Amino acid sequence: MIKVTRARIQQRYNKTLSSEESHPTGDLESSLVSQTGRKMLRQYQTLWLVATALTSLVLPSLAGSKKQHESSGEVIINADPVWNIRHVLPPLDLQNNSVIDVKVNVGDVAYLPCRFPKISSTHLLEVSWIRRSDWHILTTGTYSYTSDVRFNVLHKEGSDDWTLQLKYVDIRDNGTYECQSSTGTGVMSKYVNLHVSKPKATIHGPPELHVQEGETVSLVCVIQQSKPPFVFWYHGINLVNNEDERSRFDVDTMVEGGKTTSSLTIKETRYDDSGNYSCLPPHVDPASVMVYVTKGDEAAAVQRRGASSGISVEPPSASFILSVFVIFKISIPRILCDR
């Protein structure tokens, strides 16, 4: 806007000068035109100086206000299209044919980073993501060429980031992905090896647990390197209900770092509580344990039944053992002689 104003000023000034040269000096009308032209020129120059001063004062203040708002959290303006996930992306290697490893768990969101520096302001990058297992072109630019809606490119116009987002990762997504860019001198490629793993749950203790009726049982399930949103406990095929305040079952789940611990407590166990108990977090291999609840000491129960019937069991006497031995000693030689 300022450049246009200065051009107009110069145009009007030149027009005024030419008007003065084309008219005699003593002409009253020419003198009035000259005075008017000079007056307008001074006004335009003054306006231009004021606009320049305001521009130099207002723009820095706006920039400072923008930084202040960003630091206070009122307004978030960031040119980085993946600023919210930048902390989970691995370090980038801007060299050609670079290789990056990305490790995720089943069910998580994977971010495959790719960055190509701009060659020039006039050269438009054509970036494509290719799945090397079947050479399928997943995306070109911001357009998707696959029916799998889990794939999406995170890119902001004018930036050099072309991060491929993959939601709900599965084991079958394991493999190498190529980020390819066509340049004026050839093709540049960057490779990302995606490693997908499925965590396993484990229950502390032996695979079988024997308890007596009325005791309290505590089962602890641990999931390493995973943070599932919830953990279900099953007794056989039935979901353990711990929402009722009167329930004897209590489930407590806690996350510490990359480890998730879920404990199932059974109070005042009953015989019907016997069976298989399973810990089932989503996207994690489950774990199970067998619990056997017995109704007291079986040996003590047998003794009590024998005492109530009046039958007593005593050890054999020495005379009885001696008589059996003598009979056995006499009988054996006679049997051999008869033969």
mmCIF file of C-alpha atoms in Angstrom:
data_model
loop_
_atom_site.group_PDB
_atom_site.id
_atom_site.type_symbol
_atom_site.label_atom_id
_atom_site.label_comp_id
_atom_site.label_asym_id
_atom_site.label_seq_id
_atom_site.Cartn_x
_atom_site.Cartn_y
_atom_site.Cartn_z
ATOM 1 C CA MET A 1 0.000 0.000 0.000
ATOM 2 C CA ILE A 2 2.849 2.388 0.863
ATOM 3 C CA LYS A 3 4.684 1.741 -2.444
ATOM 4 C CA VAL A 4 1.546 2.554 -4.436
ATOM 5 C CA THR A 5 1.077 5.842 -2.548
ATOM 6 C CA ARG A 6 4.658 6.943 -3.241
ATOM 7 C CA ALA A 7 4.226 6.199 -6.934
ATOM 8 C CA ARG A 8 1.114 8.320 -7.070
ATOM 9 C CA ILE A 9 2.914 11.148 -5.282
ATOM 10 C CA GLN A 10 5.747 11.068 -7.801
ATOM 11 C CA GLN A 11 3.259 10.994 -10.673
ATOM 12 C CA ARG A 12 1.367 13.994 -9.391
ATOM 13 C CA TYR A 13 4.638 15.868 -8.746
ATOM 14 C CA ASN A 14 5.909 15.249 -12.292
ATOM 15 C CA LYS A 15 2.584 16.367 -13.669
ATOM 16 C CA THR A 16 2.815 19.588 -11.701
ATOM 17 C CA LEU A 17 6.355 20.315 -12.929
ATOM 18 C CA SER A 18 5.356 19.735 -16.530
ATOM 19 C CA SER A 19 2.435 22.083 -16.009
ATOM 20 C CA GLU A 20 4.766 24.802 -14.730
ATOM 21 C CA GLU A 21 7.107 24.439 -17.722
ATOM 22 C CA SER A 22 4.264 24.577 -20.256
ATOM 23 C CA HIS A 23 2.846 27.890 -18.891
ATOM 24 C CA PRO A 24 4.511 31.326 -18.711
ATOM 25 C CA THR A 25 5.838 32.407 -15.338
ATOM 26 C CA GLY A 26 3.572 35.413 -15.076
ATOM 27 C CA ASP A 27 0.390 33.455 -15.658
ATOM 28 C CA LEU A 28 -1.798 33.608 -12.522
ATOM 29 C CA GLU A 29 -3.540 30.285 -13.261
ATOM 30 C CA SER A 30 -0.218 28.477 -13.697
ATOM 31 C CA SER A 31 1.023 29.887 -10.419
ATOM 32 C CA LEU A 32 -2.069 28.639 -8.574
ATOM 33 C CA VAL A 33 -1.686 25.140 -10.071
ATOM 34 C CA SER A 34 1.969 25.038 -9.041
ATOM 35 C CA GLN A 35 1.169 26.056 -5.487
ATOM 36 C CA THR A 36 -1.643 23.474 -5.269
ATOM 37 C CA GLY A 37 0.649 20.732 -6.569
ATOM 38 C CA ARG A 38 3.366 21.523 -4.042
ATOM 39 C CA LYS A 39 0.803 21.600 -1.251
ATOM 40 C CA MET A 40 -0.604 18.185 -2.214
ATOM 41 C CA LEU A 41 2.920 16.798 -2.503
ATOM 42 C CA ARG A 42 3.751 17.908 1.034
ATOM 43 C CA GLN A 43 0.495 16.335 2.316
ATOM 44 C CA TYR A 44 1.213 12.995 0.621
ATOM 45 C CA GLN A 45 4.791 13.000 1.947
ATOM 46 C CA THR A 46 3.523 13.669 5.456
ATOM 47 C CA LEU A 47 1.005 10.817 5.233
ATOM 48 C CA TRP A 48 3.687 8.490 3.944
ATOM 49 C CA LEU A 49 6.015 9.328 6.838
ATOM 50 C CA VAL A 50 3.215 8.777 9.365
ATOM 51 C CA ALA A 51 2.304 5.392 7.816
ATOM 52 C CA THR A 52 5.939 4.297 7.868
ATOM 53 C CA ALA A 53 6.304 5.268 11.531
ATOM 54 C CA LEU A 54 3.110 3.446 12.516
ATOM 55 C CA THR A 55 4.212 0.328 10.667
ATOM 56 C CA SER A 56 7.575 0.255 12.448
ATOM 57 C CA LEU A 57 5.851 0.669 15.822
ATOM 58 C CA VAL A 58 2.775 -1.540 15.456
ATOM 59 C CA LEU A 59 4.276 -4.682 13.844
ATOM 60 C CA PRO A 60 6.898 -5.370 16.580
ATOM 61 C CA SER A 61 4.262 -4.851 19.237
ATOM 62 C CA LEU A 62 1.943 -7.325 17.507
ATOM 63 C CA ALA A 63 4.748 -9.886 17.307
ATOM 64 C CA GLY A 64 5.502 -9.445 20.983
ATOM 65 C CA SER A 65 1.810 -9.773 21.821
ATOM 66 C CA LYS A 66 1.637 -12.988 19.783
ATOM 67 C CA LYS A 67 4.599 -14.492 21.690
ATOM 68 C CA GLN A 68 3.057 -13.407 24.983
ATOM 69 C CA HIS A 69 -0.266 -15.076 24.133
ATOM 70 C CA GLU A 70 1.505 -18.253 23.077
ATOM 71 C CA SER A 71 3.448 -18.416 26.340
ATOM 72 C CA SER A 72 0.337 -17.758 28.414
ATOM 73 C CA GLY A 73 -1.609 -20.464 26.585
ATOM 74 C CA GLU A 74 -4.349 -18.128 25.349
ATOM 75 C CA VAL A 75 -3.577 -18.564 21.650
ATOM 76 C CA ILE A 76 -1.586 -21.383 20.078
ATOM 77 C CA ILE A 77 -0.142 -20.509 16.683
ATOM 78 C CA ASN A 78 2.507 -22.863 15.404
ATOM 79 C CA ALA A 79 3.780 -23.454 11.905
ATOM 80 C CA ASP A 80 4.823 -27.026 12.740
ATOM 81 C CA PRO A 81 2.028 -29.315 11.441
ATOM 82 C CA VAL A 82 2.968 -32.096 13.862
ATOM 83 C CA TRP A 83 3.979 -29.987 16.873
ATOM 84 C CA ASN A 84 1.692 -31.956 19.190
ATOM 85 C CA ILE A 85 3.417 -35.282 18.379
ATOM 86 C CA ARG A 86 6.932 -33.975 17.741
ATOM 87 C CA HIS A 87 8.075 -35.380 21.121
ATOM 88 C CA VAL A 88 7.204 -38.974 20.111
ATOM 89 C CA LEU A 89 8.866 -38.853 16.690
ATOM 90 C CA PRO A 90 12.395 -40.254 16.357
ATOM 91 C CA PRO A 91 15.277 -37.998 15.271
ATOM 92 C CA LEU A 92 15.128 -37.187 11.581
ATOM 93 C CA ASP A 93 17.925 -37.878 9.113
ATOM 94 C CA LEU A 94 17.681 -35.515 6.138
ATOM 95 C CA GLN A 95 20.126 -37.519 4.028
ATOM 96 C CA ASN A 96 18.933 -39.567 1.077
ATOM 97 C CA ASN A 97 18.107 -43.274 1.665
ATOM 98 C CA SER A 98 18.054 -42.809 5.435
ATOM 99 C CA VAL A 99 16.433 -45.502 7.618
ATOM 100 C CA ILE A 100 14.409 -44.896 10.813
ATOM 101 C CA ASP A 101 12.937 -47.485 13.206
ATOM 102 C CA VAL A 102 9.540 -46.916 14.848
ATOM 103 C CA LYS A 103 8.234 -49.265 17.568
ATOM 104 C CA VAL A 104 4.574 -49.371 18.650
ATOM 105 C CA ASN A 105 2.150 -51.769 20.320
ATOM 106 C CA VAL A 106 -0.954 -53.280 18.769
ATOM 107 C CA GLY A 107 -3.863 -50.842 18.897
ATOM 108 C CA ASP A 108 -1.697 -47.723 19.240
ATOM 109 C CA VAL A 109 -1.219 -44.880 16.744
ATOM 110 C CA ALA A 110 2.004 -44.963 14.713
ATOM 111 C CA TYR A 111 3.664 -41.827 13.320
ATOM 112 C CA LEU A 112 6.117 -42.415 10.475
ATOM 113 C CA PRO A 113 8.214 -39.242 10.061
ATOM 114 C CA CYS A 114 9.411 -37.877 6.740
ATOM 115 C CA ARG A 115 10.935 -34.492 5.945
ATOM 116 C CA PHE A 116 12.291 -33.170 2.666
ATOM 117 C CA PRO A 117 13.951 -29.721 2.561
ATOM 118 C CA LYS A 118 12.453 -27.370 -0.009
ATOM 119 C CA ILE A 119 14.594 -27.051 -3.129
ATOM 120 C CA SER A 120 13.218 -23.638 -4.082
ATOM 121 C CA SER A 121 10.138 -21.520 -3.591
ATOM 122 C CA THR A 122 8.907 -22.370 -7.097
ATOM 123 C CA HIS A 123 9.504 -26.136 -6.987
ATOM 124 C CA LEU A 124 6.512 -28.123 -5.737
ATOM 125 C CA LEU A 125 7.397 -31.342 -3.937
ATOM 126 C CA GLU A 126 5.513 -34.495 -4.924
ATOM 127 C CA VAL A 127 5.839 -36.761 -1.893
ATOM 128 C CA SER A 128 4.424 -40.292 -1.884
ATOM 129 C CA TRP A 129 4.252 -43.001 0.775
ATOM 130 C CA ILE A 130 4.756 -46.570 -0.474
ATOM 131 C CA ARG A 131 4.286 -49.830 1.461
ATOM 132 C CA ARG A 132 7.239 -51.951 0.436
ATOM 133 C CA SER A 133 5.628 -55.321 1.289
ATOM 134 C CA ASP A 134 3.256 -55.080 -1.695
ATOM 135 C CA TRP A 135 4.547 -51.876 -3.380
ATOM 136 C CA HIS A 136 1.172 -50.247 -2.803
ATOM 137 C CA ILE A 137 1.094 -46.443 -3.109
ATOM 138 C CA LEU A 138 -0.707 -45.286 0.028
ATOM 139 C CA THR A 139 -0.648 -41.514 -0.470
ATOM 140 C CA THR A 140 0.608 -38.905 -2.917
ATOM 141 C CA GLY A 141 0.701 -35.394 -1.587
ATOM 142 C CA THR A 142 -2.288 -35.104 0.732
ATOM 143 C CA TYR A 143 -4.405 -37.505 -1.336
ATOM 144 C CA SER A 144 -4.971 -41.105 -0.257
ATOM 145 C CA TYR A 145 -4.872 -43.993 -2.727
ATOM 146 C CA THR A 146 -5.920 -46.792 -0.397
ATOM 147 C CA SER A 147 -9.264 -47.925 0.954
ATOM 148 C CA ASP A 148 -7.680 -48.352 4.391
ATOM 149 C CA VAL A 149 -8.921 -45.261 6.230
ATOM 150 C CA ARG A 150 -6.354 -45.747 8.994
ATOM 151 C CA PHE A 151 -3.703 -44.016 6.855
ATOM 152 C CA ASN A 152 -3.470 -40.229 6.830
ATOM 153 C CA VAL A 153 -0.742 -37.707 5.924
ATOM 154 C CA LEU A 154 -0.046 -34.881 8.364
ATOM 155 C CA HIS A 155 1.169 -31.955 6.271
ATOM 156 C CA LYS A 156 0.726 -28.207 6.423
ATOM 157 C CA GLU A 157 1.002 -26.171 3.244
ATOM 158 C CA GLY A 158 4.440 -24.650 2.938
ATOM 159 C CA SER A 159 6.127 -26.983 5.436
ATOM 160 C CA ASP A 160 8.610 -29.786 4.749
ATOM 161 C CA ASP A 161 6.923 -32.385 7.020
ATOM 162 C CA TRP A 162 5.085 -35.333 5.476
ATOM 163 C CA THR A 163 4.350 -37.530 8.508
ATOM 164 C CA LEU A 164 2.286 -40.659 7.819
ATOM 165 C CA GLN A 165 -0.241 -41.429 10.552
ATOM 166 C CA LEU A 166 -1.468 -44.993 11.033
ATOM 167 C CA LYS A 167 -4.276 -45.599 13.526
ATOM 168 C CA TYR A 168 -5.195 -48.853 15.294
ATOM 169 C CA VAL A 169 -1.929 -50.571 14.382
ATOM 170 C CA ASP A 170 -2.071 -54.341 13.873
ATOM 171 C CA ILE A 171 0.571 -57.057 13.623
ATOM 172 C CA ARG A 172 0.029 -57.234 9.855
ATOM 173 C CA ASP A 173 1.276 -53.627 9.574
ATOM 174 C CA ASN A 174 4.832 -54.746 10.351
ATOM 175 C CA GLY A 175 7.282 -53.862 7.607
ATOM 176 C CA THR A 176 9.099 -51.101 5.729
ATOM 177 C CA TYR A 177 7.456 -47.928 4.417
ATOM 178 C CA GLU A 178 9.116 -45.651 1.863
ATOM 179 C CA CYS A 179 8.659 -41.901 1.701
ATOM 180 C CA GLN A 180 9.591 -40.827 -1.834
ATOM 181 C CA SER A 181 10.015 -37.380 -3.346
ATOM 182 C CA SER A 182 10.504 -36.504 -7.028
ATOM 183 C CA THR A 183 13.057 -33.748 -7.649
ATOM 184 C CA GLY A 184 14.461 -32.114 -10.748
ATOM 185 C CA THR A 185 17.528 -34.374 -10.598
ATOM 186 C CA GLY A 186 15.868 -37.661 -9.650
ATOM 187 C CA VAL A 187 14.168 -39.340 -6.708
ATOM 188 C CA MET A 188 14.926 -39.031 -2.995
ATOM 189 C CA SER A 189 13.761 -41.742 -0.584
ATOM 190 C CA LYS A 190 13.532 -42.208 3.156
ATOM 191 C CA TYR A 191 12.647 -45.532 4.776
ATOM 192 C CA VAL A 192 10.791 -46.251 8.014
ATOM 193 C CA ASN A 193 10.832 -49.739 9.565
ATOM 194 C CA LEU A 194 7.645 -50.222 11.571
ATOM 195 C CA HIS A 195 7.936 -52.771 14.394
ATOM 196 C CA VAL A 196 4.571 -53.802 15.889
ATOM 197 C CA SER A 197 4.509 -55.927 19.045
ATOM 198 C CA LYS A 198 1.713 -57.376 21.149
ATOM 199 C CA PRO A 199 2.302 -57.205 24.928
ATOM 200 C CA LYS A 200 1.566 -60.171 27.177
ATOM 201 C CA ALA A 201 -0.150 -60.216 30.535
ATOM 202 C CA THR A 202 1.156 -62.356 33.412
ATOM 203 C CA ILE A 203 -0.403 -63.299 36.749
ATOM 204 C CA HIS A 204 1.946 -63.584 39.702
ATOM 205 C CA GLY A 205 2.219 -66.960 41.399
ATOM 206 C CA PRO A 206 1.718 -70.591 40.314
ATOM 207 C CA PRO A 207 -0.774 -71.578 37.612
ATOM 208 C CA GLU A 208 -2.949 -73.273 40.284
ATOM 209 C CA LEU A 209 -3.978 -71.795 43.602
ATOM 210 C CA HIS A 210 -5.512 -73.818 46.473
ATOM 211 C CA VAL A 211 -7.308 -71.998 49.273
ATOM 212 C CA GLN A 212 -9.748 -72.882 52.017
ATOM 213 C CA GLU A 213 -13.261 -71.598 52.162
ATOM 214 C CA GLY A 214 -13.554 -68.246 53.895
ATOM 215 C CA GLU A 215 -10.031 -67.051 53.069
ATOM 216 C CA THR A 216 -9.149 -63.928 51.034
ATOM 217 C CA VAL A 217 -7.539 -64.413 47.629
ATOM 218 C CA SER A 218 -5.538 -61.744 45.764
ATOM 219 C CA LEU A 219 -4.647 -62.184 42.062
ATOM 220 C CA VAL A 220 -2.164 -59.689 40.547
ATOM 221 C CA CYS A 221 -1.967 -59.216 36.756
ATOM 222 C CA VAL A 222 0.984 -57.277 35.254
ATOM 223 C CA ILE A 223 1.211 -55.887 31.701
ATOM 224 C CA GLN A 224 4.676 -54.647 30.692
ATOM 225 C CA GLN A 225 5.291 -51.877 28.131
ATOM 226 C CA SER A 226 1.609 -51.125 27.681
ATOM 227 C CA LYS A 227 -1.025 -48.751 29.046
ATOM 228 C CA PRO A 228 -4.418 -50.296 28.260
ATOM 229 C CA PRO A 229 -7.412 -48.051 28.948
ATOM 230 C CA PHE A 230 -9.043 -50.772 31.076
ATOM 231 C CA VAL A 231 -8.518 -54.335 32.332
ATOM 232 C CA PHE A 232 -11.312 -56.922 32.513
ATOM 233 C CA TRP A 233 -11.334 -59.911 34.885
ATOM 234 C CA TYR A 234 -13.373 -63.010 34.022
ATOM 235 C CA HIS A 235 -14.460 -65.969 36.137
ATOM 236 C CA GLY A 236 -14.879 -68.621 33.490
ATOM 237 C CA ILE A 237 -16.959 -66.880 30.818
ATOM 238 C CA ASN A 238 -18.581 -64.442 33.242
ATOM 239 C CA LEU A 239 -17.309 -60.896 33.751
ATOM 240 C CA VAL A 240 -16.399 -60.227 37.368
ATOM 241 C CA ASN A 241 -18.819 -57.656 38.748
ATOM 242 C CA ASN A 242 -17.136 -55.326 41.209
ATOM 243 C CA GLU A 243 -19.481 -52.340 40.891
ATOM 244 C CA ASP A 244 -21.833 -53.508 43.630
ATOM 245 C CA GLU A 245 -20.729 -52.215 47.048
ATOM 246 C CA ARG A 246 -21.880 -55.504 48.585
ATOM 247 C CA SER A 247 -19.769 -57.503 46.152
ATOM 248 C CA ARG A 248 -16.956 -59.650 47.573
ATOM 249 C CA PHE A 249 -14.873 -58.850 44.473
ATOM 250 C CA ASP A 250 -12.638 -55.789 44.211
ATOM 251 C CA VAL A 251 -10.597 -54.738 41.142
ATOM 252 C CA ASP A 252 -7.853 -52.121 41.379
ATOM 253 C CA THR A 253 -5.837 -51.023 38.306
ATOM 254 C CA MET A 254 -2.758 -48.794 38.487
ATOM 255 C CA VAL A 255 -0.327 -47.461 35.843
ATOM 256 C CA GLU A 256 3.311 -46.756 36.713
ATOM 257 C CA GLY A 257 5.553 -45.648 33.854
ATOM 258 C CA GLY A 258 5.237 -48.237 31.110
ATOM 259 C CA LYS A 259 3.762 -50.922 33.398
ATOM 260 C CA THR A 260 0.110 -51.572 34.219
ATOM 261 C CA THR A 261 -0.884 -53.580 37.303
ATOM 262 C CA SER A 262 -4.412 -54.857 37.952
ATOM 263 C CA SER A 263 -5.315 -56.798 41.109
ATOM 264 C CA LEU A 264 -8.440 -58.862 41.805
ATOM 265 C CA THR A 265 -9.306 -59.459 45.458
ATOM 266 C CA ILE A 266 -11.902 -62.066 46.484
ATOM 267 C CA LYS A 267 -13.098 -61.770 50.075
ATOM 268 C CA GLU A 268 -14.598 -64.639 52.094
ATOM 269 C CA THR A 269 -14.131 -67.196 49.339
ATOM 270 C CA ARG A 270 -16.803 -69.807 48.760
ATOM 271 C CA TYR A 271 -16.759 -73.193 47.128
ATOM 272 C CA ASP A 272 -18.567 -71.715 44.110
ATOM 273 C CA ASP A 273 -15.631 -69.310 43.581
ATOM 274 C CA SER A 274 -13.536 -72.182 42.258
ATOM 275 C CA GLY A 275 -12.609 -72.043 38.568
ATOM 276 C CA ASN A 276 -10.516 -70.246 35.978
ATOM 277 C CA TYR A 277 -9.781 -66.532 36.412
ATOM 278 C CA SER A 278 -8.526 -64.548 33.398
ATOM 279 C CA CYS A 279 -6.984 -61.093 33.053
ATOM 280 C CA LEU A 280 -8.034 -59.589 29.678
ATOM 281 C CA PRO A 281 -6.684 -56.134 28.730
ATOM 282 C CA PRO A 282 -7.461 -54.925 25.172
ATOM 283 C CA HIS A 283 -4.799 -55.624 22.511
ATOM 284 C CA VAL A 284 -2.827 -57.762 24.996
ATOM 285 C CA ASP A 285 -2.385 -61.535 25.215
ATOM 286 C CA PRO A 286 -4.442 -62.589 28.294
ATOM 287 C CA ALA A 287 -3.275 -64.523 31.349
ATOM 288 C CA SER A 288 -5.221 -67.002 33.527
ATOM 289 C CA VAL A 289 -4.959 -68.967 36.774
ATOM 290 C CA MET A 290 -6.978 -71.853 38.293
ATOM 291 C CA VAL A 291 -8.360 -71.320 41.785
ATOM 292 C CA TYR A 292 -9.562 -74.291 43.912
ATOM 293 C CA VAL A 293 -11.594 -73.568 47.039
ATOM 294 C CA THR A 294 -11.917 -76.514 49.471
ATOM 295 C CA LYS A 295 -14.363 -76.840 52.344
ATOM 296 C CA GLY A 296 -11.914 -77.240 55.227
ATOM 297 C CA ASP A 297 -9.366 -79.989 55.997
ATOM 298 C CA GLU A 298 -10.474 -83.272 54.418
ATOM 299 C CA ALA A 299 -8.318 -85.391 56.757
ATOM 300 C CA ALA A 300 -9.817 -83.739 59.808
ATOM 301 C CA ALA A 301 -13.268 -84.397 58.394
ATOM 302 C CA VAL A 302 -12.509 -88.173 58.061
ATOM 303 C CA GLN A 303 -11.288 -88.373 61.644
ATOM 304 C CA ARG A 304 -14.379 -86.572 62.862
ATOM 305 C CA ARG A 305 -16.641 -89.015 60.973
ATOM 306 C CA GLY A 306 -14.764 -92.030 62.449
ATOM 307 C CA ALA A 307 -15.015 -90.726 65.999
ATOM 308 C CA SER A 308 -18.735 -90.067 65.676
ATOM 309 C CA SER A 309 -19.417 -93.703 64.535
ATOM 310 C CA GLY A 310 -17.588 -95.247 67.570
ATOM 311 C CA ILE A 311 -14.966 -97.055 65.482
ATOM 312 C CA SER A 312 -11.413 -96.780 66.773
ATOM 313 C CA VAL A 313 -8.323 -97.817 64.893
ATOM 314 C CA GLU A 314 -5.392 -99.087 67.024
ATOM 315 C CA PRO A 315 -1.937 -100.241 65.870
ATOM 316 C CA PRO A 316 -1.282 -104.115 65.902
ATOM 317 C CA SER A 317 0.296 -105.613 69.040
ATOM 318 C CA ALA A 318 3.730 -107.329 69.179
ATOM 319 C CA SER A 319 2.230 -110.762 69.912
ATOM 320 C CA PHE A 320 0.055 -110.557 66.833
ATOM 321 C CA ILE A 321 3.047 -109.742 64.650
ATOM 322 C CA LEU A 322 5.078 -112.654 66.156
ATOM 323 C CA SER A 323 2.312 -115.208 65.604
ATOM 324 C CA VAL A 324 1.963 -114.150 61.971
ATOM 325 C CA PHE A 325 5.699 -114.542 61.491
ATOM 326 C CA VAL A 326 5.743 -118.097 63.001
ATOM 327 C CA ILE A 327 2.839 -119.251 60.852
ATOM 328 C CA PHE A 328 4.521 -117.905 57.740
ATOM 329 C CA LYS A 329 7.848 -119.635 58.632
ATOM 330 C CA ILE A 330 6.225 -123.054 59.175
ATOM 331 C CA SER A 331 3.941 -122.948 56.143
ATOM 332 C CA ILE A 332 6.579 -122.140 53.495
ATOM 333 C CA PRO A 333 8.770 -125.342 53.964
ATOM 334 C CA ARG A 334 5.721 -127.640 53.890
ATOM 335 C CA ILE A 335 4.546 -126.146 50.626
ATOM 336 C CA LEU A 336 7.969 -126.664 49.083
ATOM 337 C CA CYS A 337 8.159 -130.331 50.276
ATOM 338 C CA ASP A 338 4.763 -131.173 48.865
ATOM 339 C CA ARG A 339 5.975 -130.088 45.476
#
